[in-house]
XYZ file of N, CA, C and O in Angstrom:
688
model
N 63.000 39.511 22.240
C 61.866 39.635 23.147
C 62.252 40.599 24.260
O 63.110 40.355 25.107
N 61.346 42.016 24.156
C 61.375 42.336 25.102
C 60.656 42.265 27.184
O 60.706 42.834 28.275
N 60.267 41.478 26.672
C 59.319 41.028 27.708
C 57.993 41.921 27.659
O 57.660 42.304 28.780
N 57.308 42.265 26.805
C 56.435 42.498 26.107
C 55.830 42.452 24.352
O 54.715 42.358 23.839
N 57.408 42.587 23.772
C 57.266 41.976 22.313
C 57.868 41.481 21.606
O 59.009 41.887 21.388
N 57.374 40.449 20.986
C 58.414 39.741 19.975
C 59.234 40.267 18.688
O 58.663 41.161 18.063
N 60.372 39.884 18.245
C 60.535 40.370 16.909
C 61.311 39.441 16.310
O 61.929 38.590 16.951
N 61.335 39.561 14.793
C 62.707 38.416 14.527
C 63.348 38.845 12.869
O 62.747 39.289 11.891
N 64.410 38.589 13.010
C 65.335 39.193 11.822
C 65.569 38.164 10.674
O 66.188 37.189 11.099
N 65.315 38.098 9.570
C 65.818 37.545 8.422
C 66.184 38.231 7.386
O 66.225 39.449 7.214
N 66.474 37.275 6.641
C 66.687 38.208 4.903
C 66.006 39.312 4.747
O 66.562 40.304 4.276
N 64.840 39.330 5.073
C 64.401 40.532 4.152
C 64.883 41.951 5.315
O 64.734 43.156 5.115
N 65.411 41.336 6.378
C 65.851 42.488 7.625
C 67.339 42.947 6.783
O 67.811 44.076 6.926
N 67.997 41.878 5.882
C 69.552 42.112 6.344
C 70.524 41.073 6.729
O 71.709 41.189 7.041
N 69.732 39.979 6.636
C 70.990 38.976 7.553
C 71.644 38.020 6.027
O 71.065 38.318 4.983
N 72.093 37.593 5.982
C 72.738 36.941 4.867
C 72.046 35.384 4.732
O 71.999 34.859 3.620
N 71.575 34.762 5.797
C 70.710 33.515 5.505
C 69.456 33.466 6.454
O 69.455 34.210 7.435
N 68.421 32.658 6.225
C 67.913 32.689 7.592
C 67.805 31.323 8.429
O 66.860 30.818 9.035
N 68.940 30.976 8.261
C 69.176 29.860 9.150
C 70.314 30.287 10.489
O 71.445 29.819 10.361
N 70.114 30.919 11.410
C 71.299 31.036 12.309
C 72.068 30.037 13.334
O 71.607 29.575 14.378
N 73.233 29.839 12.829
C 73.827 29.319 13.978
C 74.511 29.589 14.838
O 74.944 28.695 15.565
N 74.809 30.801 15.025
C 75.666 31.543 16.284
C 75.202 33.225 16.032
O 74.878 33.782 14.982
N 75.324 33.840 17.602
C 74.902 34.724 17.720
C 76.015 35.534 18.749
O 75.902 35.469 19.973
N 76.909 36.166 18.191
C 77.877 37.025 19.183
C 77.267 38.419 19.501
O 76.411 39.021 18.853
N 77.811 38.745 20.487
C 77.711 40.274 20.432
C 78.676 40.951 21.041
O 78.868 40.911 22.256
N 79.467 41.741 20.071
C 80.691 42.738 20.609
C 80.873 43.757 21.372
O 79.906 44.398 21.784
N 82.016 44.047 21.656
C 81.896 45.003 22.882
C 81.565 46.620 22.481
O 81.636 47.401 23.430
N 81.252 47.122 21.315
C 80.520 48.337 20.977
C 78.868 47.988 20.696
O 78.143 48.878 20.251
N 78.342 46.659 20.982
C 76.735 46.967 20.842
C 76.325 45.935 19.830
O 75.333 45.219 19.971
N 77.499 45.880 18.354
C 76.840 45.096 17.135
C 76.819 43.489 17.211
O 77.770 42.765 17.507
N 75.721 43.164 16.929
C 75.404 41.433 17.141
C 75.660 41.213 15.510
O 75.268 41.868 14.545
N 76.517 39.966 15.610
C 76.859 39.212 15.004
C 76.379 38.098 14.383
O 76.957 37.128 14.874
N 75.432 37.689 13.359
C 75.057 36.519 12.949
C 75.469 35.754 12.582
O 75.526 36.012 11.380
N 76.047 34.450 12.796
C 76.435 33.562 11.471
C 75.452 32.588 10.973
O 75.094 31.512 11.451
N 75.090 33.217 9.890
C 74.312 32.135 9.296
C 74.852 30.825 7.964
O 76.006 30.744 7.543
N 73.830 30.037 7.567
C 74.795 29.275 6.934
C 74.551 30.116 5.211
O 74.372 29.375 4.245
N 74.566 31.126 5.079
C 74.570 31.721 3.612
C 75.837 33.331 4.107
O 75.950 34.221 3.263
N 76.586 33.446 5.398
C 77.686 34.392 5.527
C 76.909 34.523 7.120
O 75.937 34.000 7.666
N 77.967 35.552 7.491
C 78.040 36.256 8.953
C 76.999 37.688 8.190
O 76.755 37.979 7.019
N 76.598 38.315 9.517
C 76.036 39.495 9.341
C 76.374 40.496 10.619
O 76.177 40.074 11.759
N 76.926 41.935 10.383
C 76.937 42.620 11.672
C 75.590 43.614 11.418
O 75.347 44.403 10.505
N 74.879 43.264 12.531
C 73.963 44.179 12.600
C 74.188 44.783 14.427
O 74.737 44.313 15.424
N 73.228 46.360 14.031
C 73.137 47.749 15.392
C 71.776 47.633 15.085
O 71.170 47.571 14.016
N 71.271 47.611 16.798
C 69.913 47.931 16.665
C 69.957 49.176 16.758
O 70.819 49.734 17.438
N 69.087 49.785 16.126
C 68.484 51.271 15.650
C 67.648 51.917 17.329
O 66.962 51.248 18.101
N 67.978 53.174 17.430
C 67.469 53.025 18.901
C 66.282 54.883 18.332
O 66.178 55.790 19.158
N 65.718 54.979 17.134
C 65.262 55.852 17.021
C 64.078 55.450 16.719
O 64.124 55.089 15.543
N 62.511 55.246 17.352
C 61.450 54.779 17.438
C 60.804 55.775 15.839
O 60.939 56.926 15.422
N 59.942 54.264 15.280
C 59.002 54.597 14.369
C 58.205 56.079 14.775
O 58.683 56.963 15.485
N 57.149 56.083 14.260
C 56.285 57.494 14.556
C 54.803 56.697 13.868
O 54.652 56.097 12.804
N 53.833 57.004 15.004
C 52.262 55.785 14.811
C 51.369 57.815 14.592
O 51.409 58.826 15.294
N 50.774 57.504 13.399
C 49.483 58.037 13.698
C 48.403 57.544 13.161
O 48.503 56.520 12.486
N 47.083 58.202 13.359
C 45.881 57.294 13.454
C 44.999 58.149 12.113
O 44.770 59.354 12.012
N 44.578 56.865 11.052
C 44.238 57.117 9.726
C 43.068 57.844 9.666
O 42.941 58.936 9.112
N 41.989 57.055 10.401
C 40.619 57.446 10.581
C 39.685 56.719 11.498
O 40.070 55.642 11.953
N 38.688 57.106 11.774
C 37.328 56.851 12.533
C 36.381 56.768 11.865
O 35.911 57.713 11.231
N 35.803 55.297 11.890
C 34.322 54.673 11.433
C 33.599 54.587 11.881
O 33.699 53.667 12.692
N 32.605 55.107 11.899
C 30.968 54.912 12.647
C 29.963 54.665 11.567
O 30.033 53.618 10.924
N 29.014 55.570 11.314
C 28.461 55.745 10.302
C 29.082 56.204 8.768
O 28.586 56.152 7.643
N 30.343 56.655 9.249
C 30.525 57.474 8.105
C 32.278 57.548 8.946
O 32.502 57.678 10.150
N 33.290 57.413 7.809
C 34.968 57.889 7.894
C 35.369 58.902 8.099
O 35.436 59.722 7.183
N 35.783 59.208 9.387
C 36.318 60.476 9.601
C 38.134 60.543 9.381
O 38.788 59.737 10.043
N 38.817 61.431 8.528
C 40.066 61.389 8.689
C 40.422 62.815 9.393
O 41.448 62.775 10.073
N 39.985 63.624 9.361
C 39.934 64.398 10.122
C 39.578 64.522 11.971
O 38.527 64.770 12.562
N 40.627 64.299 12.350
C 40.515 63.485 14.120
C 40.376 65.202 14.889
O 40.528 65.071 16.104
N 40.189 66.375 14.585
C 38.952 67.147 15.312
C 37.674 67.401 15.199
O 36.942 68.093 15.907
N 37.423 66.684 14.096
C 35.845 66.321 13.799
C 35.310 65.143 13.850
O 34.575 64.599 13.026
N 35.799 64.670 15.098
C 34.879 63.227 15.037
C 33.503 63.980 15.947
O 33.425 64.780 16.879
N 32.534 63.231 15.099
C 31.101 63.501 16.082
C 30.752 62.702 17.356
O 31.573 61.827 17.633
N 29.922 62.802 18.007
C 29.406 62.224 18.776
C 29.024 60.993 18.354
O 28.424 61.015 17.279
N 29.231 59.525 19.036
C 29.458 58.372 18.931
C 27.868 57.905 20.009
O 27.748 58.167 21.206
N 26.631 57.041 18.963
C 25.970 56.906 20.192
C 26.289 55.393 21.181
O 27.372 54.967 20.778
N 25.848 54.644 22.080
C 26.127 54.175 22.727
C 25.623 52.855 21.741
O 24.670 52.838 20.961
N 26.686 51.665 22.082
C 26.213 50.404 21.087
C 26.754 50.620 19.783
O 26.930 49.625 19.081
N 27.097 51.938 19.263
C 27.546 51.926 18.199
C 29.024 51.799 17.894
O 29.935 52.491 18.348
N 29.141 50.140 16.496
C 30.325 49.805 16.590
C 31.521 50.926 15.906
O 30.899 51.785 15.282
N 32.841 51.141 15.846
C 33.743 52.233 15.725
C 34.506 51.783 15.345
O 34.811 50.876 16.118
N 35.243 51.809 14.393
C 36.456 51.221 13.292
C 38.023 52.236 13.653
O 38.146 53.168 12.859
N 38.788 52.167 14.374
C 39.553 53.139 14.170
C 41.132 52.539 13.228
O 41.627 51.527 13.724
N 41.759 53.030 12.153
C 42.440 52.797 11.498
C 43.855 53.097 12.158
O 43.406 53.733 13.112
N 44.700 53.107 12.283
C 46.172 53.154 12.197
C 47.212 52.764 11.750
O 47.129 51.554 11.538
N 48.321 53.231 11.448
C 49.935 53.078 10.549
C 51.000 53.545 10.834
O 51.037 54.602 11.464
N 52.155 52.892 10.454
C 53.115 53.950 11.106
C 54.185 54.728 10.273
O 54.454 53.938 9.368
N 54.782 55.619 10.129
C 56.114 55.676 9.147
C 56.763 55.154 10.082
O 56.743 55.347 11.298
N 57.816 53.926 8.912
C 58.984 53.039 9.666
C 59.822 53.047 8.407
O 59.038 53.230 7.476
N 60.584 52.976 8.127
C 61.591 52.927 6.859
C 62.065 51.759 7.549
O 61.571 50.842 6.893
N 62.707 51.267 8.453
C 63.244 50.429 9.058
C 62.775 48.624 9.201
O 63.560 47.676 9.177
N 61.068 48.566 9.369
C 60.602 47.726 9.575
C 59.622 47.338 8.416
O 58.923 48.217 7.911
N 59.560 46.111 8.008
C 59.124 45.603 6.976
C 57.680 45.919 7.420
O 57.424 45.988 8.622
N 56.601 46.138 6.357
C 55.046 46.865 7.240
C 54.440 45.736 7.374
O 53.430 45.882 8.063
N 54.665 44.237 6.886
C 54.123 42.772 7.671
C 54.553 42.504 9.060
O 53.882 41.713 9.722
N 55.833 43.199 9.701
C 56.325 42.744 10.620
C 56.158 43.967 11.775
O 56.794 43.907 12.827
N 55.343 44.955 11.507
C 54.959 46.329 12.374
C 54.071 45.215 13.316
O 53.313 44.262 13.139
N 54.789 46.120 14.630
C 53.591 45.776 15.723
C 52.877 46.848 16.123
O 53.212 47.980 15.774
N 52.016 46.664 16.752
C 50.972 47.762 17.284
C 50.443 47.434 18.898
O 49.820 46.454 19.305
N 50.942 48.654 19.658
C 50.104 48.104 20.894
C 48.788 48.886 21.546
O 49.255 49.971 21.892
N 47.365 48.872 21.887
C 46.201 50.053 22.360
C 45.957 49.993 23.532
O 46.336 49.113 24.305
N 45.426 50.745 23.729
C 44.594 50.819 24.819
C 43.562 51.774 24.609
O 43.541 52.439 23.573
N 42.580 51.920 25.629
C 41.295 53.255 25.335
C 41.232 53.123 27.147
O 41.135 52.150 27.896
N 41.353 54.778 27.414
C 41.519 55.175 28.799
C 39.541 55.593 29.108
O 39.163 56.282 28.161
N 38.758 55.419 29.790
C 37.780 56.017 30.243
C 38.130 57.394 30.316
O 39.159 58.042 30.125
N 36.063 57.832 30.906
C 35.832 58.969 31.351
C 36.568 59.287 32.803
O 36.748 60.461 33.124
N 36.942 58.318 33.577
C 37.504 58.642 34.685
C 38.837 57.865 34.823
O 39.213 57.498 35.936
N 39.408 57.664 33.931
C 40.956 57.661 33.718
C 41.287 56.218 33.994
O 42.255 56.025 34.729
N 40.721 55.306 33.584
C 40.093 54.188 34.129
C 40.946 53.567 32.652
O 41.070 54.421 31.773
N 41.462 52.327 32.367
C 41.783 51.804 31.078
C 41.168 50.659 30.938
O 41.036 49.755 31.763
N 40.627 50.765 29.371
C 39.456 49.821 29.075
C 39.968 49.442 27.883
O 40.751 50.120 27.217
N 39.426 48.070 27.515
C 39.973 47.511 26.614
C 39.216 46.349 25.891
O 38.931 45.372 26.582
N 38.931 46.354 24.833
C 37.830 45.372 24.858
C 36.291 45.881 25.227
O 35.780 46.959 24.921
N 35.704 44.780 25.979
C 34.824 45.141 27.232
C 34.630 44.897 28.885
O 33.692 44.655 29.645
N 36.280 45.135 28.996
C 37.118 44.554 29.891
C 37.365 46.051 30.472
O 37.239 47.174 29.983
N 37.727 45.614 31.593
C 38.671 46.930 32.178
C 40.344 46.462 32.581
O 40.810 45.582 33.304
N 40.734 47.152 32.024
C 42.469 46.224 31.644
C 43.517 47.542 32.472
O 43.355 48.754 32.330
N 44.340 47.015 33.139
C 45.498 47.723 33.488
C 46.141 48.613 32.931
O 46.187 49.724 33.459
N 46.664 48.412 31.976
C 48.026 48.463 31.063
C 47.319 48.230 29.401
O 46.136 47.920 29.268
N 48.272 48.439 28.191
C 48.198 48.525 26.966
C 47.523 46.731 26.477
O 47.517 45.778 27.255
N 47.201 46.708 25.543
C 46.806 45.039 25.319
C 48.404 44.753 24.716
O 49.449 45.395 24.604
N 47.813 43.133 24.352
C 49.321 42.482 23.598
C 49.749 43.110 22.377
O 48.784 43.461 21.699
N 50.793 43.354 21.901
C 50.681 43.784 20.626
C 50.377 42.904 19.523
O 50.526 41.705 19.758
N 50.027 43.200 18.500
C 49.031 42.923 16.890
C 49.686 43.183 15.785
O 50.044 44.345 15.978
N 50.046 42.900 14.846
C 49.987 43.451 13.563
C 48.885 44.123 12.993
O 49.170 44.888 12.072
N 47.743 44.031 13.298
C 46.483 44.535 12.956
C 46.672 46.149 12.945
O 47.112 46.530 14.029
N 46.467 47.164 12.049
C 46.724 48.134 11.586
C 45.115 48.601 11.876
O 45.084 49.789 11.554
N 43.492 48.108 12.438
C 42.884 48.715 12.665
C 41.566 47.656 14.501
O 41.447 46.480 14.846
N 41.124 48.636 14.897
C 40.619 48.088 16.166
C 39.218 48.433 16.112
O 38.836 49.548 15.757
N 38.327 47.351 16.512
C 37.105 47.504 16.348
C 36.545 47.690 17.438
O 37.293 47.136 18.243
N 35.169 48.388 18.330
C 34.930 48.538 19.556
C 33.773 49.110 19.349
O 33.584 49.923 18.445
N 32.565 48.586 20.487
C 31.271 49.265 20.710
C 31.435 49.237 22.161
O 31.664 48.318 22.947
N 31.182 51.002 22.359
C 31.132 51.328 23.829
C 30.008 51.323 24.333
O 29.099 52.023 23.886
N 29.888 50.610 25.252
C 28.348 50.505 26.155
C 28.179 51.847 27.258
O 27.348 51.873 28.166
N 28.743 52.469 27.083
C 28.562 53.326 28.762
C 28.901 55.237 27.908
O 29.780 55.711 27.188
N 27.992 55.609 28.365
C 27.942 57.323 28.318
C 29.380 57.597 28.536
O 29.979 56.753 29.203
N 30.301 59.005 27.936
C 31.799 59.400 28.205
C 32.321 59.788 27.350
O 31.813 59.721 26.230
N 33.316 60.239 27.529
C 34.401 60.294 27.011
C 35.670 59.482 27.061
O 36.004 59.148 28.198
N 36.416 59.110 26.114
C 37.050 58.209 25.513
C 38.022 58.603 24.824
O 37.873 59.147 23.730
N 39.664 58.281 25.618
C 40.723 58.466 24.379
C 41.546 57.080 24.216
O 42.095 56.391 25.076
N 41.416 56.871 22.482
C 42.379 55.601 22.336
C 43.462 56.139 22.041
O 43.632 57.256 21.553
N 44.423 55.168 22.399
C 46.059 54.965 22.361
C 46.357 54.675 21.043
O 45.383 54.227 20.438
N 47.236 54.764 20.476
C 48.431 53.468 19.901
C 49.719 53.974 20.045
O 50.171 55.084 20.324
N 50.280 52.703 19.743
C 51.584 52.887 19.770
C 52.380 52.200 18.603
O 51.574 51.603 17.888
N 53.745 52.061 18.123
C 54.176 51.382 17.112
C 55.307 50.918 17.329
O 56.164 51.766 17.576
N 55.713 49.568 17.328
C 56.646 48.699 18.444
C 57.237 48.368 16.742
O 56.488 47.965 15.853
N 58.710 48.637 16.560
C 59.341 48.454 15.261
C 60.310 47.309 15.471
O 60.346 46.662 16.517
N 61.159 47.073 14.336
C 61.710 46.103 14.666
C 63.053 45.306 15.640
O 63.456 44.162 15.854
N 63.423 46.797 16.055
C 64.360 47.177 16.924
C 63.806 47.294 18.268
O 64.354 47.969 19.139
N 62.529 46.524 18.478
C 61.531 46.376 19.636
C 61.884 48.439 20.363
O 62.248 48.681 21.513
N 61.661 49.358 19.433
C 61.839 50.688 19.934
C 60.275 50.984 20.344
O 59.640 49.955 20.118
N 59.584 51.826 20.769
C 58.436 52.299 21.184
C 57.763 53.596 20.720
O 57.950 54.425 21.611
N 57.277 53.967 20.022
C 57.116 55.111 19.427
C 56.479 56.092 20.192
O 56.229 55.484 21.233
N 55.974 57.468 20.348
C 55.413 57.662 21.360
C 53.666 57.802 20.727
O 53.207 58.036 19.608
N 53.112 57.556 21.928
C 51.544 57.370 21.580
C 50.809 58.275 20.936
O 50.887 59.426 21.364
N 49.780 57.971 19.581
C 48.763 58.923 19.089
C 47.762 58.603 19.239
O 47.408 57.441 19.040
N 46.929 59.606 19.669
C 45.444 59.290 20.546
C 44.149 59.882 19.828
O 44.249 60.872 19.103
N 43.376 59.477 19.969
C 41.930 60.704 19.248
C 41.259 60.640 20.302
O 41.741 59.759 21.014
N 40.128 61.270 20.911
C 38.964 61.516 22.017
C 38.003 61.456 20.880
O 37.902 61.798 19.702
N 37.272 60.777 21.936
C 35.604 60.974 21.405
C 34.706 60.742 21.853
O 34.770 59.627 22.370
N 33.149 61.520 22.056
C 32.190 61.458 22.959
C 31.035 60.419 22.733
O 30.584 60.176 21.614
N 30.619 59.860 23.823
C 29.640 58.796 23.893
C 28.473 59.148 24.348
O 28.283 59.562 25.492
N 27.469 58.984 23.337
C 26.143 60.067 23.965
C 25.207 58.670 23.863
O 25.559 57.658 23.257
N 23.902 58.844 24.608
C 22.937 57.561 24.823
C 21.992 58.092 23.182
O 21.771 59.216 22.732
N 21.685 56.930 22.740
C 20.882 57.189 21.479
C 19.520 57.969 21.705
O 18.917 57.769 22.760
N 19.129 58.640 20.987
C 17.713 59.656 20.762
C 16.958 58.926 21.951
O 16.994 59.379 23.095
N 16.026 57.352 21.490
C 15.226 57.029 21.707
C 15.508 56.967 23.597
O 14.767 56.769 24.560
N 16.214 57.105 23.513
C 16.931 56.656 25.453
C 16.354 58.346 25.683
O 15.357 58.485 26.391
N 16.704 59.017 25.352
C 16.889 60.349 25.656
C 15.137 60.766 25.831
O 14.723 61.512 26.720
N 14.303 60.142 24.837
C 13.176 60.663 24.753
C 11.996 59.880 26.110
O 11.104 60.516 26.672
N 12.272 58.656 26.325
C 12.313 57.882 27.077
C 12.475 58.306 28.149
O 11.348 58.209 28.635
N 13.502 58.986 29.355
C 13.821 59.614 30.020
C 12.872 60.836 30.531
O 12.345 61.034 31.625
N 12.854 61.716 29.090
C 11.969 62.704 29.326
C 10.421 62.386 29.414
O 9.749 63.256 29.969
N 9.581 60.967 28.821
C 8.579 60.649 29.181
C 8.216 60.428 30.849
O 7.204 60.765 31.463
N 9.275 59.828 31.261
C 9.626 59.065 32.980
C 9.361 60.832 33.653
O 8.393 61.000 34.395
N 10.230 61.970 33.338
C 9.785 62.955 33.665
C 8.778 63.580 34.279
O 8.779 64.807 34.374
């Protein structure tokens, strides 16, 4: 635990049982397991996964992230993400988002949030934006060596639907 994410090591990480009963750690870095099926020396890996983002759902799948269209307002948005990890089993990938506003503002949910949300295993994020803007989501990819990958983002514009627009120009 890094004081933001959890992780945890068994067999399928490397360790020889997954029952541990002692946990050393030596004076070059490598932690020591003893479990009751052998000891294990394991190094955490200090070279972060790499997150990018699959596609964008609206009406229609975009994998191509300079052609996303205009997004109207209310309309829900599927965005996909994955990471290359050789390292981390892909059940045990974490993921952390966020989506920054038009005025640099971080939103989350339909919340306005500080900081990144909790991390997920969830590989995709669902969201309907209520408010006119522009919009860039985050991710990130938290591996099993709790490393941090650095963030991949897409932008995309939030326009008010036709009927708003025509509406407006009647008030005119």
């Amino acid at each position: 635990y890094d004081g933001i994410a959890w992780t945890s090591l068994d067999t399928q990480d490397g360790l020889a049982g997954n029952t541990v009963t002692s946990i050393h750690q030596d004076s070059e870095g490598f932690l020591w397991f003893g479990t009751e099926a052998g000891i294990t020396r394991y190094r955490r890996g200090t070279n972060p996964s790499r997150v990018y983002i699959v596609s964008v759902t609206t009406d229609k799948t975009r994998t191509d992230l300079d052609d996303i269209q205009e997004i109207t307002m209310g309309t829900r948005a599927t965005i996909e993400y994955n990471a290359i990890d050789f390292k981390t089993m892909p059940e045990k990938r974490q993921y952390r988002y966020r989506i920054v506003g038009k005025n640099g503002e971080i939103i989350a949910g339909n919340e306005i949030d500080s900081d990144w949300r909790k991390p997920t295993t969830s590989t995709s994020f669902d969201y309907t934006v209520e408010q006119m803007g522009a919009y860039t989501f985050e991710v990130q990819a938290i591996d099993r060596d709790l490393n941090y990958s650095q963030p991949a983002e897409v932008t995309f514009q939030v326009v008010q639907p036709p009927y708003m627009e025509a509406l407006q120009q009647t008030r005119e």
